[in-house]
Each structure stands twice: as structure tokens, then as C-alpha cells.
PDB file of N, CA and C in Angstrom:
ATOM      1  N   UNK A   1     -82.195  23.623  48.485  1.00 66.00           N
ATOM      2  CA  UNK A   1     -81.016  24.092  48.360  1.00 66.00           C
ATOM      3  C   UNK A   1     -80.002  24.258  46.902  1.00 66.00           C
ATOM      4  N   UNK A   2     -80.289  23.808  46.233  1.00 71.00           N
ATOM      5  CA  UNK A   2     -79.543  23.852  44.781  1.00 71.00           C
ATOM      6  C   UNK A   2     -79.836  25.581  44.261  1.00 71.00           C
ATOM      7  N   UNK A   3     -80.296  25.552  44.504  1.00 82.00           N
ATOM      8  CA  UNK A   3     -81.207  26.968  44.683  1.00 82.00           C
ATOM      9  C   UNK A   3     -80.435  28.272  44.841  1.00 82.00           C
ATOM     10  N   UNK A   4     -79.459  27.781  46.317  1.00 88.00           N
ATOM     11  CA  UNK A   4     -78.816  29.092  46.543  1.00 88.00           C
ATOM     12  C   UNK A   4     -77.370  28.807  45.539  1.00 88.00           C
ATOM     13  N   UNK A   5     -77.511  27.983  44.831  1.00 89.00           N
ATOM     14  CA  UNK A   5     -76.145  28.026  43.887  1.00 89.00           C
ATOM     15  C   UNK A   5     -76.371  28.593  42.769  1.00 89.00           C
ATOM     16  N   UNK A   6     -76.998  27.939  42.267  1.00 90.00           N
ATOM     17  CA  UNK A   6     -78.173  29.096  40.830  1.00 90.00           C
ATOM     18  C   UNK A   6     -77.502  29.716  40.182  1.00 90.00           C
ATOM     19  N   UNK A   7     -77.374  31.357  40.148  1.00 92.00           N
ATOM     20  CA  UNK A   7     -76.875  32.163  40.456  1.00 92.00           C
ATOM     21  C   UNK A   7     -75.046  32.101  40.291  1.00 92.00           C
ATOM     22  N   UNK A   8     -74.770  31.434  40.583  1.00 93.00           N
ATOM     23  CA  UNK A   8     -73.230  31.013  40.438  1.00 93.00           C
ATOM     24  C   UNK A   8     -72.695  30.109  39.433  1.00 93.00           C
ATOM     25  N   UNK A   9     -73.892  29.333  39.603  1.00 93.00           N
ATOM     26  CA  UNK A   9     -73.312  28.303  38.007  1.00 93.00           C
ATOM     27  C   UNK A   9     -73.560  28.651  36.822  1.00 93.00           C
ATOM     28  N   UNK A  10     -74.843  29.620  37.195  1.00 94.00           N
ATOM     29  CA  UNK A  10     -75.436  30.611  36.017  1.00 94.00           C
ATOM     30  C   UNK A  10     -73.762  31.522  35.637  1.00 94.00           C
ATOM     31  N   UNK A  11     -73.765  32.002  36.921  1.00 94.00           N
ATOM     32  CA  UNK A  11     -72.110  33.224  36.171  1.00 94.00           C
ATOM     33  C   UNK A  11     -70.845  32.706  35.451  1.00 94.00           C
ATOM     34  N   UNK A  12     -70.945  31.135  36.386  1.00 95.00           N
ATOM     35  CA  UNK A  12     -70.261  30.217  35.556  1.00 95.00           C
ATOM     36  C   UNK A  12     -70.107  30.102  34.534  1.00 95.00           C
ATOM     37  N   UNK A  13     -71.309  29.003  33.314  1.00 96.00           N
ATOM     38  CA  UNK A  13     -71.564  29.620  32.992  1.00 96.00           C
ATOM     39  C   UNK A  13     -71.427  30.690  31.497  1.00 96.00           C
ATOM     40  N   UNK A  14     -72.055  31.742  31.724  1.00 96.00           N
ATOM     41  CA  UNK A  14     -71.781  33.010  31.158  1.00 96.00           C
ATOM     42  C   UNK A  14     -70.298  33.116  31.577  1.00 96.00           C
ATOM     43  N   UNK A  15     -69.983  32.477  32.076  1.00 95.00           N
ATOM     44  CA  UNK A  15     -68.774  33.405  31.844  1.00 95.00           C
ATOM     45  C   UNK A  15     -67.513  32.183  30.997  1.00 95.00           C
ATOM     46  N   UNK A  16     -67.311  30.804  30.771  1.00 97.00           N
ATOM     47  CA  UNK A  16     -66.907  29.848  30.107  1.00 97.00           C
ATOM     48  C   UNK A  16     -67.509  30.330  28.511  1.00 97.00           C
ATOM     49  N   UNK A  17     -68.746  31.043  28.308  1.00 97.00           N
ATOM     50  CA  UNK A  17     -69.469  30.867  27.303  1.00 97.00           C
ATOM     51  C   UNK A  17     -68.831  32.443  26.295  1.00 97.00           C
ATOM     52  N   UNK A  18     -68.384  33.273  27.339  1.00 96.00           N
ATOM     53  CA  UNK A  18     -68.230  34.428  26.762  1.00 96.00           C
ATOM     54  C   UNK A  18     -66.809  34.162  26.636  1.00 96.00           C
ATOM     55  N   UNK A  19     -65.526  33.195  27.378  1.00 96.00           N
ATOM     56  CA  UNK A  19     -64.585  33.290  26.281  1.00 96.00           C
ATOM     57  C   UNK A  19     -63.622  31.668  26.449  1.00 96.00           C
ATOM     58  N   UNK A  20     -64.352  30.462  25.855  1.00 97.00           N
ATOM     59  CA  UNK A  20     -64.241  29.516  26.403  1.00 97.00           C
ATOM     60  C   UNK A  20     -62.034  29.309  27.012  1.00 97.00           C
ATOM     61  N   UNK A  21     -61.415  29.712  25.938  1.00 97.00           N
ATOM     62  CA  UNK A  21     -59.966  29.760  25.764  1.00 97.00           C
ATOM     63  C   UNK A  21     -59.562  29.993  27.335  1.00 97.00           C
ATOM     64  N   UNK A  22     -60.060  31.371  27.937  1.00 97.00           N
ATOM     65  CA  UNK A  22     -60.161  31.856  28.726  1.00 97.00           C
ATOM     66  C   UNK A  22     -59.811  30.843  29.710  1.00 97.00           C
ATOM     67  N   UNK A  23     -61.288  30.716  29.129  1.00 97.00           N
ATOM     68  CA  UNK A  23     -62.213  30.164  30.998  1.00 97.00           C
ATOM     69  C   UNK A  23     -60.852  29.011  31.481  1.00 97.00           C
ATOM     70  N   UNK A  24     -60.804  28.095  30.206  1.00 98.00           N
ATOM     71  CA  UNK A  24     -60.318  27.038  30.432  1.00 98.00           C
ATOM     72  C   UNK A  24     -58.819  26.874  30.916  1.00 98.00           C
ATOM     73  N   UNK A  25     -58.367  28.029  30.101  1.00 98.00           N
ATOM     74  CA  UNK A  25     -56.610  28.522  30.869  1.00 98.00           C
ATOM     75  C   UNK A  25     -56.927  29.709  32.815  1.00 98.00           C
ATOM     76  N   UNK A  26     -57.457  29.033  32.881  1.00 97.00           N
ATOM     77  CA  UNK A  26     -58.041  29.981  34.177  1.00 97.00           C
ATOM     78  C   UNK A  26     -58.195  28.656  34.769  1.00 97.00           C
ATOM     79  N   UNK A  27     -58.888  27.929  34.703  1.00 97.00           N
ATOM     80  CA  UNK A  27     -58.533  26.657  35.117  1.00 97.00           C
ATOM     81  C   UNK A  27     -57.683  25.796  35.195  1.00 97.00           C
ATOM     82  N   UNK A  28     -57.003  25.843  34.800  1.00 98.00           N
ATOM     83  CA  UNK A  28     -55.253  25.515  34.872  1.00 98.00           C
ATOM     84  C   UNK A  28     -55.026  25.753  35.223  1.00 98.00           C
ATOM     85  N   UNK A  29     -54.770  27.345  35.169  1.00 98.00           N
ATOM     86  CA  UNK A  29     -53.206  28.374  36.245  1.00 98.00           C
ATOM     87  C   UNK A  29     -54.582  27.267  37.833  1.00 98.00           C
ATOM     88  N   UNK A  30     -55.580  28.241  37.872  1.00 97.00           N
ATOM     89  CA  UNK A  30     -56.347  27.180  39.444  1.00 97.00           C
ATOM     90  C   UNK A  30     -55.857  26.059  39.443  1.00 97.00           C
ATOM     91  N   UNK A  31     -55.656  24.641  38.411  1.00 98.00           N
ATOM     92  CA  UNK A  31     -55.586  24.091  39.505  1.00 98.00           C
ATOM     93  C   UNK A  31     -53.377  23.576  39.242  1.00 98.00           C
ATOM     94  N   UNK A  32     -52.978  24.586  38.695  1.00 98.00           N
ATOM     95  CA  UNK A  32     -51.273  24.925  38.992  1.00 98.00           C
ATOM     96  C   UNK A  32     -51.524  25.113  40.355  1.00 98.00           C
ATOM     97  N   UNK A  33     -51.809  26.378  40.807  1.00 97.00           N
ATOM     98  CA  UNK A  33     -51.897  26.474  41.785  1.00 97.00           C
ATOM     99  C   UNK A  33     -51.787  26.055  43.346  1.00 97.00           C
ATOM    100  N   UNK A  34     -52.726  25.263  42.922  1.00 98.00           N
ATOM    101  CA  UNK A  34     -53.389  24.167  44.375  1.00 98.00           C
ATOM    102  C   UNK A  34     -52.398  22.531  44.148  1.00 98.00           C
ATOM    103  N   UNK A  35     -52.040  22.495  43.048  1.00 97.00           N
ATOM    104  CA  UNK A  35     -50.868  20.964  43.047  1.00 97.00           C
ATOM    105  C   UNK A  35     -49.682  21.841  43.127  1.00 97.00           C
ATOM    106  N   UNK A  36     -49.267  22.974  43.409  1.00 97.00           N
ATOM    107  CA  UNK A  36     -48.148  23.709  43.965  1.00 97.00           C
ATOM    108  C   UNK A  36     -48.505  24.005  45.509  1.00 97.00           C
ATOM    109  N   UNK A  37     -49.062  24.342  45.948  1.00 96.00           N
ATOM    110  CA  UNK A  37     -49.301  24.181  47.306  1.00 96.00           C
ATOM    111  C   UNK A  37     -49.563  23.109  48.290  1.00 96.00           C
ATOM    112  N   UNK A  38     -50.385  22.149  47.723  1.00 97.00           N
ATOM    113  CA  UNK A  38     -50.419  20.628  48.410  1.00 97.00           C
ATOM    114  C   UNK A  38     -48.781  19.725  47.749  1.00 97.00           C
ATOM    115  N   UNK A  39     -48.369  20.187  46.580  1.00 97.00           N
ATOM    116  CA  UNK A  39     -46.689  19.438  46.925  1.00 97.00           C
ATOM    117  C   UNK A  39     -45.925  20.741  47.965  1.00 97.00           C
ATOM    118  N   UNK A  40     -46.093  21.531  48.201  1.00 96.00           N
ATOM    119  CA  UNK A  40     -45.140  22.176  48.809  1.00 96.00           C
ATOM    120  C   UNK A  40     -45.856  21.933  49.915  1.00 96.00           C
ATOM    121  N   UNK A  41     -47.468  22.050  51.003  1.00 97.00           N
ATOM    122  CA  UNK A  41     -47.008  20.949  52.096  1.00 97.00           C
ATOM    123  C   UNK A  41     -46.723  19.905  52.611  1.00 97.00           C
ATOM    124  N   UNK A  42     -46.900  18.646  51.723  1.00 97.00           N
ATOM    125  CA  UNK A  42     -46.233  17.817  52.256  1.00 97.00           C
ATOM    126  C   UNK A  42     -45.569  17.575  51.809  1.00 97.00           C
ATOM    127  N   UNK A  43     -44.539  18.327  51.019  1.00 97.00           N
ATOM    128  CA  UNK A  43     -43.030  17.741  50.976  1.00 97.00           C
ATOM    129  C   UNK A  43     -41.681  19.345  52.384  1.00 97.00           C
ATOM    130  N   UNK A  44     -42.766  20.152  53.092  1.00 96.00           N
ATOM    131  CA  UNK A  44     -42.209  20.782  53.153  1.00 96.00           C
ATOM    132  C   UNK A  44     -41.517  19.631  54.634  1.00 96.00           C
ATOM    133  N   UNK A  45     -40.114  20.617  55.690  1.00 96.00           N
ATOM    134  CA  UNK A  45     -39.359  21.646  55.419  1.00 96.00           C
ATOM    135  C   UNK A  45     -38.390  21.339  54.173  1.00 96.00           C
ATOM    136  N   UNK A  46     -38.506  20.951  53.137  1.00 95.00           N
ATOM    137  CA  UNK A  46     -37.801  20.770  51.956  1.00 95.00           C
ATOM    138  C   UNK A  46     -38.630  20.294  50.372  1.00 95.00           C
ATOM    139  N   UNK A  47     -39.255  20.560  49.770  1.00 95.00           N
ATOM    140  CA  UNK A  47     -40.231  21.447  48.571  1.00 95.00           C
ATOM    141  C   UNK A  47     -38.810  21.116  47.885  1.00 95.00           C
ATOM    142  N   UNK A  48     -39.140  20.907  46.692  1.00 95.00           N
ATOM    143  CA  UNK A  48     -38.675  20.632  45.917  1.00 95.00           C
ATOM    144  C   UNK A  48     -38.552  21.928  44.478  1.00 95.00           C
ATOM    145  N   UNK A  49     -38.416  23.194  45.188  1.00 93.00           N
ATOM    146  CA  UNK A  49     -38.572  24.612  45.189  1.00 93.00           C
ATOM    147  C   UNK A  49     -38.132  24.524  43.333  1.00 93.00           C
ATOM    148  N   UNK A  50     -37.161  23.729  43.354  1.00 94.00           N
ATOM    149  CA  UNK A  50     -36.432  23.763  41.331  1.00 94.00           C
ATOM    150  C   UNK A  50     -37.290  22.825  41.007  1.00 94.00           C
ATOM    151  N   UNK A  51     -38.095  22.240  40.876  1.00 95.00           N
ATOM    152  CA  UNK A  51     -39.617  22.018  39.775  1.00 95.00           C
ATOM    153  C   UNK A  51     -40.885  22.814  39.953  1.00 95.00           C
ATOM    154  N   UNK A  52     -40.845  22.790  41.430  1.00 95.00           N
ATOM    155  CA  UNK A  52     -42.261  24.210  41.753  1.00 95.00           C
ATOM    156  C   UNK A  52     -42.331  25.235  41.062  1.00 95.00           C
ATOM    157  N   UNK A  53     -41.128  26.113  41.287  1.00 95.00           N
ATOM    158  CA  UNK A  53     -40.959  27.584  40.740  1.00 95.00           C
ATOM    159  C   UNK A  53     -41.268  27.969  39.135  1.00 95.00           C
ATOM    160  N   UNK A  54     -40.248  26.747  38.211  1.00 97.00           N
ATOM    161  CA  UNK A  54     -41.505  27.312  36.323  1.00 97.00           C
ATOM    162  C   UNK A  54     -42.800  26.695  37.120  1.00 97.00           C
ATOM    163  N   UNK A  55     -43.219  25.984  37.287  1.00 97.00           N
ATOM    164  CA  UNK A  55     -44.853  25.556  37.057  1.00 97.00           C
ATOM    165  C   UNK A  55     -45.471  25.964  37.534  1.00 97.00           C
ATOM    166  N   UNK A  56     -44.983  26.891  39.066  1.00 96.00           N
ATOM    167  CA  UNK A  56     -45.955  28.791  39.478  1.00 96.00           C
ATOM    168  C   UNK A  56     -45.518  29.587  38.831  1.00 96.00           C
ATOM    169  N   UNK A  57     -44.577  29.473  38.161  1.00 97.00           N
ATOM    170  CA  UNK A  57     -44.639  30.728  36.968  1.00 97.00           C
ATOM    171  C   UNK A  57     -45.232  31.145  35.805  1.00 97.00           C
ATOM    172  N   UNK A  58     -45.340  29.592  35.753  1.00 97.00           N
ATOM    173  CA  UNK A  58     -46.631  29.407  34.812  1.00 97.00           C
ATOM    174  C   UNK A  58     -48.084  29.801  34.940  1.00 97.00           C
ATOM    175  N   UNK A  59     -47.617  29.078  35.954  1.00 97.00           N
ATOM    176  CA  UNK A  59     -49.365  29.093  36.143  1.00 97.00           C
ATOM    177  C   UNK A  59     -49.572  31.100  36.443  1.00 97.00           C
ATOM    178  N   UNK A  60     -48.766  31.393  36.971  1.00 97.00           N
ATOM    179  CA  UNK A  60     -48.337  33.985  37.284  1.00 97.00           C
ATOM    180  C   UNK A  60     -49.320  33.801  36.242  1.00 97.00           C
ATOM    181  N   UNK A  61     -48.293  33.210  35.165  1.00 97.00           N
ATOM    182  CA  UNK A  61     -48.278  33.972  33.585  1.00 97.00           C
ATOM    183  C   UNK A  61     -49.843  33.654  32.394  1.00 97.00           C
ATOM    184  N   UNK A  62     -50.003  32.394  33.137  1.00 98.00           N
ATOM    185  CA  UNK A  62     -51.440  32.073  32.347  1.00 98.00           C
ATOM    186  C   UNK A  62     -52.559  33.501  32.529  1.00 98.00           C
ATOM    187  N   UNK A  63     -52.838  32.908  34.110  1.00 97.00           N
ATOM    188  CA  UNK A  63     -53.254  34.477  35.198  1.00 97.00           C
ATOM    189  C   UNK A  63     -52.504  35.758  35.222  1.00 97.00           C
ATOM    190  N   UNK A  64     -51.699  36.514  34.328  1.00 97.00           N
ATOM    191  CA  UNK A  64     -51.489  37.259  34.005  1.00 97.00           C
ATOM    192  C   UNK A  64     -52.682  37.516  32.831  1.00 97.00           C
ATOM    193  N   UNK A  65     -52.453  37.038  31.907  1.00 97.00           N
ATOM    194  CA  UNK A  65     -52.644  36.978  30.060  1.00 97.00           C
ATOM    195  C   UNK A  65     -54.091  36.833  30.600  1.00 97.00           C
ATOM    196  N   UNK A  66     -54.819  36.225  31.547  1.00 97.00           N
ATOM    197  CA  UNK A  66     -56.105  35.788  31.478  1.00 97.00           C
ATOM    198  C   UNK A  66     -56.790  37.487  32.306  1.00 97.00           C
ATOM    199  N   UNK A  67     -56.128  38.211  33.756  1.00 97.00           N
ATOM    200  CA  UNK A  67     -56.448  38.818  33.655  1.00 97.00           C
ATOM    201  C   UNK A  67     -56.093  40.413  32.987  1.00 97.00           C
ATOM    202  N   UNK A  68     -55.305  39.820  32.365  1.00 97.00           N
ATOM    203  CA  UNK A  68     -55.745  41.048  30.823  1.00 97.00           C
ATOM    204  C   UNK A  68     -56.466  41.315  29.828  1.00 97.00           C
ATOM    205  N   UNK A  69     -57.030  39.673  29.773  1.00 97.00           N
ATOM    206  CA  UNK A  69     -58.133  39.371  28.168  1.00 97.00           C
ATOM    207  C   UNK A  69     -59.001  40.096  29.596  1.00 97.00           C
ATOM    208  N   UNK A  70     -59.176  39.877  30.331  1.00 95.00           N
ATOM    209  CA  UNK A  70     -60.829  40.414  30.951  1.00 95.00           C
ATOM    210  C   UNK A  70     -60.637  42.142  32.033  1.00 95.00           C
ATOM    211  N   UNK A  71     -59.611  42.607  31.170  1.00 96.00           N
ATOM    212  CA  UNK A  71     -59.630  43.712  31.320  1.00 96.00           C
ATOM    213  C   UNK A  71     -59.571  44.536  32.876  1.00 96.00           C
ATOM    214  N   UNK A  72     -58.963  43.412  33.661  1.00 96.00           N
ATOM    215  CA  UNK A  72     -58.291  43.615  35.442  1.00 96.00           C
ATOM    216  C   UNK A  72     -57.078  43.700  35.291  1.00 96.00           C
ATOM    217  N   UNK A  73     -57.478  45.307  36.053  1.00 96.00           N
ATOM    218  CA  UNK A  73     -55.455  45.622  36.118  1.00 96.00           C
ATOM    219  C   UNK A  73     -54.981  45.144  37.133  1.00 96.00           C
ATOM    220  N   UNK A  74     -56.240  45.109  38.195  1.00 96.00           N
ATOM    221  CA  UNK A  74     -55.379  44.844  39.926  1.00 96.00           C
ATOM    222  C   UNK A  74     -54.941  43.669  39.860  1.00 96.00           C
ATOM    223  N   UNK A  75     -56.037  42.730  38.808  1.00 96.00           N
ATOM    224  CA  UNK A  75     -55.588  41.253  39.008  1.00 96.00           C
ATOM    225  C   UNK A  75     -54.269  41.115  37.901  1.00 96.00           C
ATOM    226  N   UNK A  76     -53.696  42.203  36.846  1.00 97.00           N
ATOM    227  CA  UNK A  76     -52.489  41.990  36.120  1.00 97.00           C
ATOM    228  C   UNK A  76     -51.678  42.650  36.801  1.00 97.00           C
ATOM    229  N   UNK A  77     -52.137  43.488  37.752  1.00 97.00           N
ATOM    230  CA  UNK A  77     -50.746  44.356  38.213  1.00 97.00           C
ATOM    231  C   UNK A  77     -50.305  43.663  38.980  1.00 97.00           C
ATOM    232  N   UNK A  78     -51.177  41.944  39.636  1.00 97.00           N
ATOM    233  CA  UNK A  78     -50.515  41.482  41.144  1.00 97.00           C
ATOM    234  C   UNK A  78     -49.706  40.044  40.017  1.00 97.00           C
ATOM    235  N   UNK A  79     -50.852  39.347  39.201  1.00 97.00           N
ATOM    236  CA  UNK A  79     -49.961  38.428  38.400  1.00 97.00           C
ATOM    237  C   UNK A  79     -48.777  38.497  37.735  1.00 97.00           C
ATOM    238  N   UNK A  80     -48.209  40.265  37.089  1.00 97.00           N
ATOM    239  CA  UNK A  80     -46.989  40.583  36.695  1.00 97.00           C
ATOM    240  C   UNK A  80     -46.377  40.456  38.005  1.00 97.00           C
ATOM    241  N   UNK A  81     -45.901  40.914  38.804  1.00 97.00           N
ATOM    242  CA  UNK A  81     -45.806  40.983  39.796  1.00 97.00           C
ATOM    243  C   UNK A  81     -45.248  39.696  40.935  1.00 97.00           C
ATOM    244  N   UNK A  82     -45.949  39.120  40.625  1.00 96.00           N
ATOM    245  CA  UNK A  82     -45.795  37.947  41.027  1.00 96.00           C
ATOM    246  C   UNK A  82     -45.262  36.703  40.377  1.00 96.00           C
ATOM    247  N   UNK A  83     -45.441  36.918  38.740  1.00 97.00           N
ATOM    248  CA  UNK A  83     -44.139  36.340  38.203  1.00 97.00           C
ATOM    249  C   UNK A  83     -42.755  36.880  37.361  1.00 97.00           C
ATOM    250  N   UNK A  84     -42.795  38.169  38.006  1.00 97.00           N
ATOM    251  CA  UNK A  84     -41.227  38.648  38.573  1.00 97.00           C
ATOM    252  C   UNK A  84     -40.655  38.660  39.478  1.00 97.00           C
ATOM    253  N   UNK A  85     -41.053  38.167  40.835  1.00 96.00           N
ATOM    254  CA  UNK A  85     -40.406  37.654  42.029  1.00 96.00           C
ATOM    255  C   UNK A  85     -40.491  36.852  41.954  1.00 96.00           C
ATOM    256  N   UNK A  86     -40.696  35.879  41.312  1.00 95.00           N
ATOM    257  CA  UNK A  86     -40.460  34.480  41.682  1.00 95.00           C
ATOM    258  C   UNK A  86     -39.830  33.931  40.319  1.00 95.00           C
ATOM    259  N   UNK A  87     -40.127  34.699  39.122  1.00 96.00           N
ATOM    260  CA  UNK A  87     -38.674  34.052  38.188  1.00 96.00           C
ATOM    261  C   UNK A  87     -37.397  34.954  38.957  1.00 96.00           C
ATOM    262  N   UNK A  88     -37.037  35.695  39.535  1.00 96.00           N
ATOM    263  CA  UNK A  88     -36.208  36.162  39.422  1.00 96.00           C
ATOM    264  C   UNK A  88     -35.354  35.186  41.369  1.00 96.00           C
ATOM    265  N   UNK A  89     -36.149  35.126  41.825  1.00 94.00           N
ATOM    266  CA  UNK A  89     -36.025  33.600  42.927  1.00 94.00           C
ATOM    267  C   UNK A  89     -35.703  32.550  42.112  1.00 94.00           C
ATOM    268  N   UNK A  90     -36.459  32.248  41.166  1.00 95.00           N
ATOM    269  CA  UNK A  90     -35.717  30.932  40.829  1.00 95.00           C
ATOM    270  C   UNK A  90     -34.524  31.077  39.864  1.00 95.00           C
ATOM    271  N   UNK A  91     -34.393  31.989  39.629  1.00 96.00           N
ATOM    272  CA  UNK A  91     -32.459  32.394  39.048  1.00 96.00           C
ATOM    273  C   UNK A  91     -31.504  32.337  39.735  1.00 96.00           C
ATOM    274  N   UNK A  92     -32.469  32.736  40.786  1.00 95.00           N
ATOM    275  CA  UNK A  92     -30.492  33.240  42.011  1.00 95.00           C
ATOM    276  C   UNK A  92     -30.774  32.074  42.340  1.00 95.00           C
ATOM    277  N   UNK A  93     -31.964  30.700  42.692  1.00 93.00           N
ATOM    278  CA  UNK A  93     -31.557  29.620  43.520  1.00 93.00           C
ATOM    279  C   UNK A  93     -29.943  29.182  42.080  1.00 93.00           C
ATOM    280  N   UNK A  94     -30.831  29.161  40.738  1.00 92.00           N
ATOM    281  CA  UNK A  94     -30.438  28.119  39.532  1.00 92.00           C
ATOM    282  C   UNK A  94     -29.114  29.014  39.833  1.00 92.00           C
TER     283      UNK A  94
END
């Protein structure tokens, strides 16, 4: 059973070895994303958007840098757009 996951585990190890800082930042951005999603799910219908927006925007900006460092245009475009949209949303809320 463990053999099924061996290629994925090796890919993760290689990704970590290729750029440790980017890897750690991607894990951080992932944790931010999951944390914001769980907080939203727990607090609906009145989530603490004023607290969540800056955290979410930070996660998107981290993902954008990681995408740039990987040379991934699609991911970079996605996270730049999300960062922009959510920053506008935050500014409108303030």
C-alpha cells in the first residue's frame, strides 16, 4: 500500500530540496488558506471578514510569489488576480 504513495513522497522530497524557502512558504500559504476556509465555515453567516481578509490576502500574495519563482504563469495570474480582488474588497469594507 505504501508503494502507491512512493512517487508522490519522492516528488515532495525533491520539491523541498529544490527550494526549501519556497516549499515552506507554500506550506504556510496552504495552512492560511485552510485556516481561513475553516473559520469561514464555522462562523457563517457572519464571518469575521475584517480579520480574515488580510490573512487571506497575505496567503494569496505568498502563493503569487511562489508561482513566480516556479515560473508558473497560470498560477501567478490567478493569485495576482485573487490578491487584487480581495484587496479591493477589503478596502471597500473599510
